[in-house]
Amino acid sequence: MNTSIFIIFIGFSLGLLITLISAGFFSAPKKCLLKIFLNSLTGILILCAINIFAKSADIYIDLNPLTAVYVGILGFPGTLSLILLSLII
């Protein structure tokens, strides 16, 4: 399980880095892209930490491409919404 978390983390980090580099070529505002990158990175790190530490509380959010994209786009608020959905369902 730890290997899959690491692979997903590395994959999203590389994807976001490629996005930042390619956006630089198209003169996109770097401040906005940096904010998106940090928001995504924070969300993914928190999701991984929750999966590791909250097993005893029956909180586990499956790491699949859909949740990874959701957390990658929304960041920390997306992570919180996934936690709330897992508690409701």
Coordinates of C-alpha atoms in Angstrom, one line a residue:
M1 CA 0.0 0.0 0.0
N2 CA 2.8 2.4 0.8
T3 CA 4.3 1.8 -2.7
S4 CA 1.0 2.8 -4.4
I5 CA 0.8 6.0 -2.4
F6 CA 4.3 6.8 -3.3
I7 CA 3.7 6.1 -7.0
I8 CA 0.6 8.3 -7.0
F9 CA 2.4 11.1 -5.2
I10 CA 5.3 11.0 -7.6
G11 CA 2.9 10.9 -10.6
F12 CA 0.9 13.9 -9.5
S13 CA 4.1 15.8 -8.6
L14 CA 5.5 15.2 -12.1
G15 CA 2.2 16.1 -13.8
L16 CA 2.0 19.3 -11.9
L17 CA 5.6 20.1 -12.6
I18 CA 5.1 19.5 -16.3
T19 CA 2.0 21.8 -16.2
L20 CA 4.0 24.5 -14.5
I21 CA 6.8 24.3 -17.0
S22 CA 4.5 24.2 -20.1
A23 CA 2.5 27.1 -18.7
G24 CA 5.6 29.1 -18.5
F25 CA 6.0 28.8 -22.2
F26 CA 2.6 30.2 -22.7
S27 CA 3.1 33.1 -20.3
A28 CA 0.5 32.1 -17.8
P29 CA 0.6 33.9 -14.5
K30 CA 3.1 32.0 -12.4
K31 CA 1.6 33.1 -9.1
C32 CA -1.7 31.4 -10.0
L33 CA 0.0 28.2 -11.2
L34 CA 2.1 28.1 -8.0
K35 CA -1.0 28.4 -5.9
I36 CA -2.6 25.5 -7.8
F37 CA 0.5 23.4 -7.4
L38 CA 0.8 24.0 -3.7
N39 CA -3.0 23.5 -3.2
S40 CA -2.8 20.1 -5.0
L41 CA 0.4 19.0 -3.2
T42 CA -1.2 19.9 0.2
G43 CA -4.4 18.0 -0.6
I44 CA -2.5 14.9 -1.8
L45 CA -0.2 14.9 1.3
I46 CA -3.2 15.2 3.6
L47 CA -5.1 12.4 1.8
C48 CA -2.1 10.1 2.2
A49 CA -1.7 11.0 5.8
I50 CA -5.4 10.4 6.5
N51 CA -5.2 7.0 4.9
I52 CA -2.2 6.1 7.0
F53 CA -3.2 7.4 10.4
A54 CA -7.0 7.1 10.4
K55 CA -7.4 3.4 9.8
S56 CA -8.5 2.8 13.3
A57 CA -11.3 5.3 12.9
D58 CA -12.6 3.5 9.8
I59 CA -11.8 6.4 7.6
Y60 CA -10.1 5.3 4.4
I61 CA -10.3 7.1 1.0
D62 CA -9.3 4.9 -1.9
L63 CA -6.5 6.3 -4.0
N64 CA -7.7 5.9 -7.5
P65 CA -7.4 8.3 -10.5
L66 CA -10.8 9.9 -9.8
T67 CA -10.0 10.8 -6.2
A68 CA -6.5 11.9 -7.2
V69 CA -7.8 14.3 -9.8
Y70 CA -10.5 15.6 -7.5
V71 CA -7.9 16.3 -4.7
G72 CA -5.4 17.6 -7.3
I73 CA -7.9 20.2 -8.6
L74 CA -9.5 21.2 -5.3
G75 CA -6.6 20.6 -2.9
F76 CA -7.4 20.8 0.8
P77 CA -11.1 21.5 0.4
G78 CA -11.4 18.6 -1.9
T79 CA -9.8 16.4 0.7
L80 CA -12.2 17.6 3.4
S81 CA -15.2 16.9 1.1
L82 CA -13.9 13.4 0.4
I83 CA -13.5 12.8 4.2
L84 CA -17.1 14.0 4.8
L85 CA -18.4 11.8 2.0
S86 CA -16.7 8.8 3.4
L87 CA -18.2 9.4 6.8
I88 CA -21.7 9.9 5.4
I89 CA -21.6 6.9 3.1

